[in-house]
């Protein structure tokens, strides 16, 4: 697939209502959308009253048409005393495999200190909850967390691993995630890759990480034989549409204003698209911001685009 033939029909993003702003609530960071038995599902971070995104729990909503959404309730609460996810669970992602559903999420323990990039900042980690139905109930994987920050302070992910997004390639599970080095700012976030033979790992970080020098929220999808990516507006490669034939070496296709934390509808339903059948994306959910008493309150909207194969 030559570069000139990729995303020829893409002409930006359009937006429609999904789950509207509600005073005192923050809904943000939606997962990719999946369809099960003619019903669409999405998971997202929700906080009540608190403006602290790290204190969220994970909720979910359903839709019969992908446009009109109904919130169903909490999918995953905070962990128990002393756990790696006691303070909050957030930025969910979803994987469908082996007739099960795997909810990937980021978490922080107590006590929590958001010293962004500083020595006192609490490190994040990624865990998994598993169920036989998208409605739940969800059971935490006994081997959590499945991905931790690097112990090497010089590594790009020595302070944060966060915001996972999954693909199935060549019979393996590719977990893309954002990482931040100790002492760096959120604007210096980069994207890494870890690969496993099983949905629950062990996930082995790619030795030449990071695979993208920019971004914040992670959005990737199977596109033909390769991988498409929307890179959030941070870092040297921010606000770009990218493509990689091998899922590792990405090339910028064009600059674009990327939706906030996009979670595309995964028409591939997490099948292995190594045969070139990756369908691309045409819509999903993202968050946008409303000002509330001089504070930012994210809420969910639908984005539409033409990023088909």
PDB file of C-alpha atoms in Angstrom:
ATOM      1  CA  UNK A   1       0.000   0.000   0.000  1.00  0.00           C
ATOM      2  CA  UNK A   2       1.757   3.145  -1.153  1.00  0.00           C
ATOM      3  CA  UNK A   3       1.632   6.291   0.884  1.00  0.00           C
ATOM      4  CA  UNK A   4      -0.214   8.186  -1.830  1.00  0.00           C
ATOM      5  CA  UNK A   5      -3.080   5.636  -1.704  1.00  0.00           C
ATOM      6  CA  UNK A   6      -3.662   5.877   2.061  1.00  0.00           C
ATOM      7  CA  UNK A   7      -6.560   7.903   3.467  1.00  0.00           C
ATOM      8  CA  UNK A   8      -7.286   9.593   0.120  1.00  0.00           C
ATOM      9  CA  UNK A   9     -10.886  10.330   1.167  1.00  0.00           C
ATOM     10  CA  UNK A  10     -10.031  11.831   4.551  1.00  0.00           C
ATOM     11  CA  UNK A  11     -11.222  15.423   4.866  1.00  0.00           C
ATOM     12  CA  UNK A  12     -11.242  16.097   8.614  1.00  0.00           C
ATOM     13  CA  UNK A  13     -13.720  15.327  11.379  1.00  0.00           C
ATOM     14  CA  UNK A  14     -17.364  16.142  12.008  1.00  0.00           C
ATOM     15  CA  UNK A  15     -19.025  16.004  15.428  1.00  0.00           C
ATOM     16  CA  UNK A  16     -22.460  15.107  16.824  1.00  0.00           C
ATOM     17  CA  UNK A  17     -23.875  14.827  20.388  1.00  0.00           C
ATOM     18  CA  UNK A  18     -23.444  11.529  22.266  1.00  0.00           C
ATOM     19  CA  UNK A  19     -23.564  11.764  26.086  1.00  0.00           C
ATOM     20  CA  UNK A  20     -24.143  15.450  26.859  1.00  0.00           C
ATOM     21  CA  UNK A  21     -22.501  17.664  29.443  1.00  0.00           C
ATOM     22  CA  UNK A  22     -23.922  17.249  32.947  1.00  0.00           C
ATOM     23  CA  UNK A  23     -23.075  19.700  35.701  1.00  0.00           C
ATOM     24  CA  UNK A  24     -20.708  18.296  38.316  1.00  0.00           C
ATOM     25  CA  UNK A  25     -19.720  15.248  36.227  1.00  0.00           C
ATOM     26  CA  UNK A  26     -16.661  14.543  34.108  1.00  0.00           C
ATOM     27  CA  UNK A  27     -16.863  11.906  31.388  1.00  0.00           C
ATOM     28  CA  UNK A  28     -13.702  11.467  29.368  1.00  0.00           C
ATOM     29  CA  UNK A  29     -11.274   9.107  27.604  1.00  0.00           C
ATOM     30  CA  UNK A  30     -13.727   6.734  25.899  1.00  0.00           C
ATOM     31  CA  UNK A  31     -12.525   3.303  24.876  1.00  0.00           C
ATOM     32  CA  UNK A  32     -12.825   2.033  21.317  1.00  0.00           C
ATOM     33  CA  UNK A  33     -16.448   1.164  20.509  1.00  0.00           C
ATOM     34  CA  UNK A  34     -17.459  -2.450  19.871  1.00  0.00           C
ATOM     35  CA  UNK A  35     -20.678  -4.025  18.603  1.00  0.00           C
ATOM     36  CA  UNK A  36     -22.144  -7.132  20.233  1.00  0.00           C
ATOM     37  CA  UNK A  37     -25.535  -8.609  19.208  1.00  0.00           C
ATOM     38  CA  UNK A  38     -26.645  -5.419  17.436  1.00  0.00           C
ATOM     39  CA  UNK A  39     -25.708  -3.208  20.383  1.00  0.00           C
ATOM     40  CA  UNK A  40     -22.769  -0.809  20.593  1.00  0.00           C
ATOM     41  CA  UNK A  41     -20.691  -0.533  23.784  1.00  0.00           C
ATOM     42  CA  UNK A  42     -18.242   2.070  25.068  1.00  0.00           C
ATOM     43  CA  UNK A  43     -16.376   2.461  28.362  1.00  0.00           C
ATOM     44  CA  UNK A  44     -15.012   5.711  29.807  1.00  0.00           C
ATOM     45  CA  UNK A  45     -13.634   7.463  32.888  1.00  0.00           C
ATOM     46  CA  UNK A  46     -16.192   9.185  35.143  1.00  0.00           C
ATOM     47  CA  UNK A  47     -15.694  11.385  38.177  1.00  0.00           C
ATOM     48  CA  UNK A  48     -18.403  13.011  40.278  1.00  0.00           C
ATOM     49  CA  UNK A  49     -17.795  16.529  41.579  1.00  0.00           C
ATOM     50  CA  UNK A  50     -14.042  16.035  41.816  1.00  0.00           C
ATOM     51  CA  UNK A  51     -11.995  17.643  39.056  1.00  0.00           C
ATOM     52  CA  UNK A  52      -9.263  15.077  39.712  1.00  0.00           C
ATOM     53  CA  UNK A  53      -9.192  12.726  36.707  1.00  0.00           C
ATOM     54  CA  UNK A  54      -6.958  10.269  38.544  1.00  0.00           C
ATOM     55  CA  UNK A  55      -9.774   9.601  41.050  1.00  0.00           C
ATOM     56  CA  UNK A  56     -12.158   8.221  38.403  1.00  0.00           C
ATOM     57  CA  UNK A  57     -13.984   4.934  38.099  1.00  0.00           C
ATOM     58  CA  UNK A  58     -14.956   3.245  34.816  1.00  0.00           C
ATOM     59  CA  UNK A  59     -18.522   3.444  33.510  1.00  0.00           C
ATOM     60  CA  UNK A  60     -20.150   2.240  30.304  1.00  0.00           C
ATOM     61  CA  UNK A  61     -22.926   3.158  27.886  1.00  0.00           C
ATOM     62  CA  UNK A  62     -24.797   1.361  25.101  1.00  0.00           C
ATOM     63  CA  UNK A  63     -26.489   2.372  21.866  1.00  0.00           C
ATOM     64  CA  UNK A  64     -28.605   0.686  19.198  1.00  0.00           C
ATOM     65  CA  UNK A  65     -27.443   3.029  16.438  1.00  0.00           C
ATOM     66  CA  UNK A  66     -24.112   4.532  17.587  1.00  0.00           C
ATOM     67  CA  UNK A  67     -25.728   7.964  17.849  1.00  0.00           C
ATOM     68  CA  UNK A  68     -28.151   7.837  20.779  1.00  0.00           C
ATOM     69  CA  UNK A  69     -26.385   6.595  23.901  1.00  0.00           C
ATOM     70  CA  UNK A  70     -27.706   5.483  27.294  1.00  0.00           C
ATOM     71  CA  UNK A  71     -25.434   5.303  30.322  1.00  0.00           C
ATOM     72  CA  UNK A  72     -25.738   1.906  32.005  1.00  0.00           C
ATOM     73  CA  UNK A  73     -23.707   2.398  35.180  1.00  0.00           C
ATOM     74  CA  UNK A  74     -20.341   1.619  36.681  1.00  0.00           C
ATOM     75  CA  UNK A  75     -18.340  -1.203  35.121  1.00  0.00           C
ATOM     76  CA  UNK A  76     -15.252  -1.149  37.373  1.00  0.00           C
ATOM     77  CA  UNK A  77     -14.807   0.436  40.795  1.00  0.00           C
ATOM     78  CA  UNK A  78     -11.570   1.363  42.529  1.00  0.00           C
ATOM     79  CA  UNK A  79      -9.465  -1.446  43.977  1.00  0.00           C
ATOM     80  CA  UNK A  80      -9.258  -2.512  47.594  1.00  0.00           C
ATOM     81  CA  UNK A  81      -6.996  -1.221  50.342  1.00  0.00           C
ATOM     82  CA  UNK A  82      -3.326  -1.493  49.466  1.00  0.00           C
ATOM     83  CA  UNK A  83      -3.951  -2.358  45.808  1.00  0.00           C
ATOM     84  CA  UNK A  84      -2.230  -0.773  42.808  1.00  0.00           C
ATOM     85  CA  UNK A  85      -5.626   0.698  41.784  1.00  0.00           C
ATOM     86  CA  UNK A  86      -6.958   1.884  45.157  1.00  0.00           C
ATOM     87  CA  UNK A  87      -7.022   5.627  44.329  1.00  0.00           C
ATOM     88  CA  UNK A  88      -8.552   5.452  40.854  1.00  0.00           C
ATOM     89  CA  UNK A  89      -9.155   3.494  37.629  1.00  0.00           C
ATOM     90  CA  UNK A  90      -9.364   5.353  34.317  1.00  0.00           C
ATOM     91  CA  UNK A  91      -8.600   5.547  30.562  1.00  0.00           C
ATOM     92  CA  UNK A  92     -10.207   2.187  29.706  1.00  0.00           C
ATOM     93  CA  UNK A  93      -9.641   0.208  26.529  1.00  0.00           C
ATOM     94  CA  UNK A  94     -11.284  -2.990  25.332  1.00  0.00           C
ATOM     95  CA  UNK A  95     -10.093  -6.217  23.698  1.00  0.00           C
ATOM     96  CA  UNK A  96     -12.262  -9.069  22.400  1.00  0.00           C
ATOM     97  CA  UNK A  97     -10.492 -12.446  22.299  1.00  0.00           C
ATOM     98  CA  UNK A  98     -11.160 -16.117  23.071  1.00  0.00           C
ATOM     99  CA  UNK A  99     -14.908 -15.389  23.476  1.00  0.00           C
ATOM    100  CA  UNK A 100     -14.082 -13.100  26.392  1.00  0.00           C
ATOM    101  CA  UNK A 101     -13.868  -9.353  26.938  1.00  0.00           C
ATOM    102  CA  UNK A 102     -10.751  -7.781  28.416  1.00  0.00           C
ATOM    103  CA  UNK A 103     -11.014  -4.297  29.907  1.00  0.00           C
ATOM    104  CA  UNK A 104      -7.583  -2.662  30.047  1.00  0.00           C
ATOM    105  CA  UNK A 105      -7.319   0.272  32.429  1.00  0.00           C
ATOM    106  CA  UNK A 106      -4.802   2.623  34.016  1.00  0.00           C
ATOM    107  CA  UNK A 107      -4.629   2.965  37.790  1.00  0.00           C
ATOM    108  CA  UNK A 108      -2.877   4.637  40.686  1.00  0.00           C
ATOM    109  CA  UNK A 109      -2.559   3.566  44.345  1.00  0.00           C
ATOM    110  CA  UNK A 110      -2.899   5.495  47.573  1.00  0.00           C
ATOM    111  CA  UNK A 111      -1.376   7.755  48.671  1.00  0.00           C
ATOM    112  CA  UNK A 112      -1.509   9.680  45.398  1.00  0.00           C
ATOM    113  CA  UNK A 113       0.527  12.759  44.493  1.00  0.00           C
ATOM    114  CA  UNK A 114       0.167  14.310  41.032  1.00  0.00           C
ATOM    115  CA  UNK A 115       3.581  15.955  41.022  1.00  0.00           C
ATOM    116  CA  UNK A 116       3.610  16.029  37.223  1.00  0.00           C
ATOM    117  CA  UNK A 117       7.029  14.755  36.240  1.00  0.00           C
ATOM    118  CA  UNK A 118       8.513  15.515  39.626  1.00  0.00           C
ATOM    119  CA  UNK A 119      10.171  13.143  42.082  1.00  0.00           C
ATOM    120  CA  UNK A 120       7.062  12.902  44.275  1.00  0.00           C
ATOM    121  CA  UNK A 121       4.706  11.959  41.446  1.00  0.00           C
ATOM    122  CA  UNK A 122       2.870   8.670  41.876  1.00  0.00           C
ATOM    123  CA  UNK A 123       3.571   6.211  39.071  1.00  0.00           C
ATOM    124  CA  UNK A 124       0.740   4.706  37.027  1.00  0.00           C
ATOM    125  CA  UNK A 125       0.322   1.095  35.924  1.00  0.00           C
ATOM    126  CA  UNK A 126      -1.984  -0.825  33.583  1.00  0.00           C
ATOM    127  CA  UNK A 127      -4.286  -3.639  34.678  1.00  0.00           C
ATOM    128  CA  UNK A 128      -6.935  -5.893  33.148  1.00  0.00           C
ATOM    129  CA  UNK A 129     -10.441  -6.993  34.160  1.00  0.00           C
ATOM    130  CA  UNK A 130     -12.117  -9.933  32.363  1.00  0.00           C
ATOM    131  CA  UNK A 131     -15.702 -11.034  31.720  1.00  0.00           C
ATOM    132  CA  UNK A 132     -17.764 -13.349  29.516  1.00  0.00           C
ATOM    133  CA  UNK A 133     -20.219 -10.565  28.643  1.00  0.00           C
ATOM    134  CA  UNK A 134     -19.765  -6.860  27.842  1.00  0.00           C
ATOM    135  CA  UNK A 135     -22.393  -6.206  30.516  1.00  0.00           C
ATOM    136  CA  UNK A 136     -20.066  -7.673  33.159  1.00  0.00           C
ATOM    137  CA  UNK A 137     -19.530  -8.472  35.930  1.00  0.00           C
ATOM    138  CA  UNK A 138     -15.810  -7.787  35.563  1.00  0.00           C
ATOM    139  CA  UNK A 139     -13.177  -9.746  37.475  1.00  0.00           C
ATOM    140  CA  UNK A 140      -9.705  -8.324  37.956  1.00  0.00           C
ATOM    141  CA  UNK A 141      -6.865 -10.406  36.521  1.00  0.00           C
ATOM    142  CA  UNK A 142      -4.864 -12.009  39.333  1.00  0.00           C
ATOM    143  CA  UNK A 143      -1.568 -11.027  37.690  1.00  0.00           C
ATOM    144  CA  UNK A 144      -2.262  -7.272  37.732  1.00  0.00           C
ATOM    145  CA  UNK A 145      -0.680  -4.936  36.941  1.00  0.00           C
ATOM    146  CA  UNK A 146       0.333  -6.232  33.538  1.00  0.00           C
ATOM    147  CA  UNK A 147       2.454  -3.226  32.542  1.00  0.00           C
ATOM    148  CA  UNK A 148       4.547  -0.989  34.808  1.00  0.00           C
ATOM    149  CA  UNK A 149       6.836   2.013  34.280  1.00  0.00           C
ATOM    150  CA  UNK A 150      10.454   1.248  33.483  1.00  0.00           C
ATOM    151  CA  UNK A 151      12.874   1.118  36.413  1.00  0.00           C
ATOM    152  CA  UNK A 152      15.432   2.969  34.274  1.00  0.00           C
ATOM    153  CA  UNK A 153      14.842   6.682  34.914  1.00  0.00           C
ATOM    154  CA  UNK A 154      16.267   7.467  31.468  1.00  0.00           C
ATOM    155  CA  UNK A 155      13.524   5.469  29.774  1.00  0.00           C
ATOM    156  CA  UNK A 156      10.686   7.311  28.015  1.00  0.00           C
ATOM    157  CA  UNK A 157       8.184   5.475  30.287  1.00  0.00           C
ATOM    158  CA  UNK A 158       9.895   5.615  33.689  1.00  0.00           C
ATOM    159  CA  UNK A 159       7.112   7.765  35.221  1.00  0.00           C
ATOM    160  CA  UNK A 160       3.921   6.877  33.355  1.00  0.00           C
ATOM    161  CA  UNK A 161       2.479   3.961  31.423  1.00  0.00           C
ATOM    162  CA  UNK A 162      -1.108   4.771  30.518  1.00  0.00           C
ATOM    163  CA  UNK A 163      -3.961   4.765  27.999  1.00  0.00           C
ATOM    164  CA  UNK A 164      -3.595   1.432  26.204  1.00  0.00           C
ATOM    165  CA  UNK A 165      -5.027   0.490  22.793  1.00  0.00           C
ATOM    166  CA  UNK A 166      -4.954  -3.074  21.432  1.00  0.00           C
ATOM    167  CA  UNK A 167      -4.517  -4.759  18.044  1.00  0.00           C
ATOM    168  CA  UNK A 168      -4.176  -8.405  17.036  1.00  0.00           C
ATOM    169  CA  UNK A 169      -1.318  -8.949  14.578  1.00  0.00           C
ATOM    170  CA  UNK A 170       0.358 -12.138  13.435  1.00  0.00           C
ATOM    171  CA  UNK A 171      -1.404 -14.134  16.139  1.00  0.00           C
ATOM    172  CA  UNK A 172      -0.159 -11.885  18.940  1.00  0.00           C
ATOM    173  CA  UNK A 173      -1.618  -9.067  21.024  1.00  0.00           C
ATOM    174  CA  UNK A 174      -0.070  -5.656  20.409  1.00  0.00           C
ATOM    175  CA  UNK A 175      -0.572  -3.170  23.221  1.00  0.00           C
ATOM    176  CA  UNK A 176       0.177   0.436  22.305  1.00  0.00           C
ATOM    177  CA  UNK A 177       0.480   2.772  25.273  1.00  0.00           C
ATOM    178  CA  UNK A 178       1.637   6.247  26.184  1.00  0.00           C
ATOM    179  CA  UNK A 179       4.728   6.738  28.317  1.00  0.00           C
ATOM    180  CA  UNK A 180       6.345   9.655  30.088  1.00  0.00           C
ATOM    181  CA  UNK A 181       9.842   9.883  31.482  1.00  0.00           C
ATOM    182  CA  UNK A 182      10.554  10.957  35.060  1.00  0.00           C
ATOM    183  CA  UNK A 183      11.073  14.708  35.128  1.00  0.00           C
ATOM    184  CA  UNK A 184       9.245  15.311  31.852  1.00  0.00           C
ATOM    185  CA  UNK A 185       5.980  17.190  31.330  1.00  0.00           C
ATOM    186  CA  UNK A 186       2.709  15.761  29.916  1.00  0.00           C
ATOM    187  CA  UNK A 187       3.559  17.606  26.701  1.00  0.00           C
ATOM    188  CA  UNK A 188       6.590  15.338  26.317  1.00  0.00           C
ATOM    189  CA  UNK A 189       4.556  12.124  26.285  1.00  0.00           C
ATOM    190  CA  UNK A 190       5.532   9.477  23.700  1.00  0.00           C
ATOM    191  CA  UNK A 191       3.964   6.209  22.483  1.00  0.00           C
ATOM    192  CA  UNK A 192       5.336   2.742  23.124  1.00  0.00           C
ATOM    193  CA  UNK A 193       4.482  -0.838  22.213  1.00  0.00           C
ATOM    194  CA  UNK A 194       4.382  -4.092  24.179  1.00  0.00           C
ATOM    195  CA  UNK A 195       3.524  -7.511  22.689  1.00  0.00           C
ATOM    196  CA  UNK A 196       2.134 -10.721  24.234  1.00  0.00           C
ATOM    197  CA  UNK A 197       1.067 -14.168  23.076  1.00  0.00           C
ATOM    198  CA  UNK A 198      -1.939 -14.133  25.430  1.00  0.00           C
ATOM    199  CA  UNK A 199      -4.493 -11.358  26.127  1.00  0.00           C
ATOM    200  CA  UNK A 200      -3.301 -11.184  29.738  1.00  0.00           C
ATOM    201  CA  UNK A 201       0.394 -11.260  28.914  1.00  0.00           C
ATOM    202  CA  UNK A 202       3.136 -11.301  29.809  1.00  0.00           C
ATOM    203  CA  UNK A 203       3.576  -8.148  27.714  1.00  0.00           C
ATOM    204  CA  UNK A 204       7.135  -7.563  26.528  1.00  0.00           C
ATOM    205  CA  UNK A 205       8.049  -3.979  25.700  1.00  0.00           C
ATOM    206  CA  UNK A 206       9.457  -3.416  22.215  1.00  0.00           C
ATOM    207  CA  UNK A 207      13.213  -2.969  22.578  1.00  0.00           C
ATOM    208  CA  UNK A 208      13.386   0.154  20.407  1.00  0.00           C
ATOM    209  CA  UNK A 209      10.535   2.069  22.060  1.00  0.00           C
ATOM    210  CA  UNK A 210       9.107   4.643  21.647  1.00  0.00           C
ATOM    211  CA  UNK A 211       7.459   4.052  18.287  1.00  0.00           C
ATOM    212  CA  UNK A 212       6.035   7.606  18.124  1.00  0.00           C
ATOM    213  CA  UNK A 213       7.644  10.731  19.553  1.00  0.00           C
ATOM    214  CA  UNK A 214       4.449  12.500  20.491  1.00  0.00           C
ATOM    215  CA  UNK A 215       0.808  12.179  21.344  1.00  0.00           C
ATOM    216  CA  UNK A 216      -1.149  11.839  24.546  1.00  0.00           C
ATOM    217  CA  UNK A 217      -4.232   9.643  24.215  1.00  0.00           C
ATOM    218  CA  UNK A 218      -3.489   6.520  22.147  1.00  0.00           C
ATOM    219  CA  UNK A 219      -5.630   5.754  19.079  1.00  0.00           C
ATOM    220  CA  UNK A 220      -4.573   3.002  16.667  1.00  0.00           C
ATOM    221  CA  UNK A 221      -6.504   0.644  14.385  1.00  0.00           C
ATOM    222  CA  UNK A 222      -5.846  -2.054  11.738  1.00  0.00           C
ATOM    223  CA  UNK A 223      -5.702  -0.509   8.275  1.00  0.00           C
ATOM    224  CA  UNK A 224      -5.131  -2.949   5.436  1.00  0.00           C
ATOM    225  CA  UNK A 225      -2.015  -4.884   6.438  1.00  0.00           C
ATOM    226  CA  UNK A 226      -0.760  -2.008   8.546  1.00  0.00           C
ATOM    227  CA  UNK A 227      -1.731   0.272  11.412  1.00  0.00           C
ATOM    228  CA  UNK A 228      -3.316   3.713  11.320  1.00  0.00           C
ATOM    229  CA  UNK A 229      -2.837   6.166  14.190  1.00  0.00           C
ATOM    230  CA  UNK A 230      -4.205   9.515  15.292  1.00  0.00           C
ATOM    231  CA  UNK A 231      -1.616  11.375  17.363  1.00  0.00           C
ATOM    232  CA  UNK A 232      -3.009  13.810  19.941  1.00  0.00           C
ATOM    233  CA  UNK A 233      -1.790  17.445  19.908  1.00  0.00           C
ATOM    234  CA  UNK A 234       1.346  17.059  22.016  1.00  0.00           C
ATOM    235  CA  UNK A 235       4.981  16.474  21.119  1.00  0.00           C
ATOM    236  CA  UNK A 236       6.897  16.737  17.872  1.00  0.00           C
ATOM    237  CA  UNK A 237       4.446  14.479  16.021  1.00  0.00           C
ATOM    238  CA  UNK A 238       1.282  15.859  17.609  1.00  0.00           C
ATOM    239  CA  UNK A 239      -1.928  16.556  15.656  1.00  0.00           C
ATOM    240  CA  UNK A 240      -1.030  14.155  12.867  1.00  0.00           C
ATOM    241  CA  UNK A 241      -2.482  11.199  11.015  1.00  0.00           C
ATOM    242  CA  UNK A 242       0.109   8.416  10.815  1.00  0.00           C
ATOM    243  CA  UNK A 243       0.468   5.050   9.106  1.00  0.00           C
ATOM    244  CA  UNK A 244       2.802   2.091   9.628  1.00  0.00           C
ATOM    245  CA  UNK A 245       3.084  -0.915   7.336  1.00  0.00           C
ATOM    246  CA  UNK A 246       4.679  -3.040  10.079  1.00  0.00           C
ATOM    247  CA  UNK A 247       2.995  -1.514  13.153  1.00  0.00           C
ATOM    248  CA  UNK A 248       6.329  -0.137  14.378  1.00  0.00           C
ATOM    249  CA  UNK A 249       7.765   2.382  11.921  1.00  0.00           C
ATOM    250  CA  UNK A 250       5.202   5.168  11.541  1.00  0.00           C
ATOM    251  CA  UNK A 251       5.132   7.852   8.852  1.00  0.00           C
ATOM    252  CA  UNK A 252       3.142  11.061   8.886  1.00  0.00           C
ATOM    253  CA  UNK A 253       0.417  11.147   6.250  1.00  0.00           C
ATOM    254  CA  UNK A 254      -0.855  14.622   7.050  1.00  0.00           C
ATOM    255  CA  UNK A 255      -1.427  17.199   9.769  1.00  0.00           C
ATOM    256  CA  UNK A 256      -4.948  17.327  11.219  1.00  0.00           C
ATOM    257  CA  UNK A 257      -6.822  18.517  14.293  1.00  0.00           C
ATOM    258  CA  UNK A 258      -7.235  15.257  16.219  1.00  0.00           C
ATOM    259  CA  UNK A 259     -10.391  14.705  18.331  1.00  0.00           C
ATOM    260  CA  UNK A 260      -9.910  14.660  22.103  1.00  0.00           C
ATOM    261  CA  UNK A 261      -9.117  11.099  23.232  1.00  0.00           C
ATOM    262  CA  UNK A 262     -10.728   9.374  20.222  1.00  0.00           C
ATOM    263  CA  UNK A 263     -12.151   5.882  20.676  1.00  0.00           C
ATOM    264  CA  UNK A 264     -13.060   4.646  17.170  1.00  0.00           C
ATOM    265  CA  UNK A 265     -15.657   2.020  16.342  1.00  0.00           C
ATOM    266  CA  UNK A 266     -13.609  -1.117  15.793  1.00  0.00           C
ATOM    267  CA  UNK A 267     -15.346  -2.785  12.882  1.00  0.00           C
ATOM    268  CA  UNK A 268     -12.550  -5.361  12.852  1.00  0.00           C
ATOM    269  CA  UNK A 269     -13.798  -6.575  16.273  1.00  0.00           C
ATOM    270  CA  UNK A 270     -10.174  -7.370  17.162  1.00  0.00           C
ATOM    271  CA  UNK A 271      -9.673 -10.094  14.590  1.00  0.00           C
ATOM    272  CA  UNK A 272      -6.183 -10.632  13.191  1.00  0.00           C
ATOM    273  CA  UNK A 273      -5.934  -8.403  10.111  1.00  0.00           C
ATOM    274  CA  UNK A 274      -2.427  -9.433   9.080  1.00  0.00           C
ATOM    275  CA  UNK A 275      -3.953 -10.698   5.818  1.00  0.00           C
ATOM    276  CA  UNK A 276      -4.642  -7.108   4.762  1.00  0.00           C
ATOM    277  CA  UNK A 277      -8.297  -6.980   5.821  1.00  0.00           C
ATOM    278  CA  UNK A 278      -7.967  -4.098   8.291  1.00  0.00           C
ATOM    279  CA  UNK A 279     -11.084  -1.996   7.505  1.00  0.00           C
ATOM    280  CA  UNK A 280     -10.022   1.386   8.864  1.00  0.00           C
ATOM    281  CA  UNK A 281     -12.433   3.607  10.816  1.00  0.00           C
ATOM    282  CA  UNK A 282     -15.347   5.939  10.059  1.00  0.00           C
ATOM    283  CA  UNK A 283     -16.681   7.031  13.473  1.00  0.00           C
ATOM    284  CA  UNK A 284     -16.288   6.746  17.221  1.00  0.00           C
ATOM    285  CA  UNK A 285     -16.609   8.681  20.463  1.00  0.00           C
ATOM    286  CA  UNK A 286     -14.263  11.299  21.867  1.00  0.00           C
ATOM    287  CA  UNK A 287     -14.406  13.975  24.541  1.00  0.00           C
ATOM    288  CA  UNK A 288     -14.725  17.705  24.279  1.00  0.00           C
ATOM    289  CA  UNK A 289     -14.562  20.407  26.956  1.00  0.00           C
ATOM    290  CA  UNK A 290     -17.115  22.705  28.585  1.00  0.00           C
ATOM    291  CA  UNK A 291     -16.112  25.416  31.041  1.00  0.00           C
ATOM    292  CA  UNK A 292     -17.771  25.122  34.455  1.00  0.00           C
ATOM    293  CA  UNK A 293     -16.928  27.819  37.010  1.00  0.00           C
ATOM    294  CA  UNK A 294     -13.537  28.390  35.362  1.00  0.00           C
ATOM    295  CA  UNK A 295     -12.836  24.651  35.327  1.00  0.00           C
ATOM    296  CA  UNK A 296     -12.815  22.226  32.400  1.00  0.00           C
ATOM    297  CA  UNK A 297     -15.493  19.523  32.295  1.00  0.00           C
ATOM    298  CA  UNK A 298     -14.993  16.943  29.531  1.00  0.00           C
ATOM    299  CA  UNK A 299     -18.050  15.177  28.122  1.00  0.00           C
ATOM    300  CA  UNK A 300     -18.592  12.727  25.250  1.00  0.00           C
ATOM    301  CA  UNK A 301     -19.429  13.445  21.614  1.00  0.00           C
ATOM    302  CA  UNK A 302     -19.423  11.379  18.435  1.00  0.00           C
ATOM    303  CA  UNK A 303     -16.847  12.021  15.714  1.00  0.00           C
ATOM    304  CA  UNK A 304     -17.220  11.002  12.064  1.00  0.00           C
ATOM    305  CA  UNK A 305     -14.530  10.727   9.400  1.00  0.00           C
ATOM    306  CA  UNK A 306     -13.549   8.761   6.316  1.00  0.00           C
ATOM    307  CA  UNK A 307     -10.485   6.755   7.249  1.00  0.00           C
ATOM    308  CA  UNK A 308     -11.522   3.574   5.494  1.00  0.00           C
ATOM    309  CA  UNK A 309      -9.100   1.151   3.889  1.00  0.00           C
TER     310      UNK A 309
END
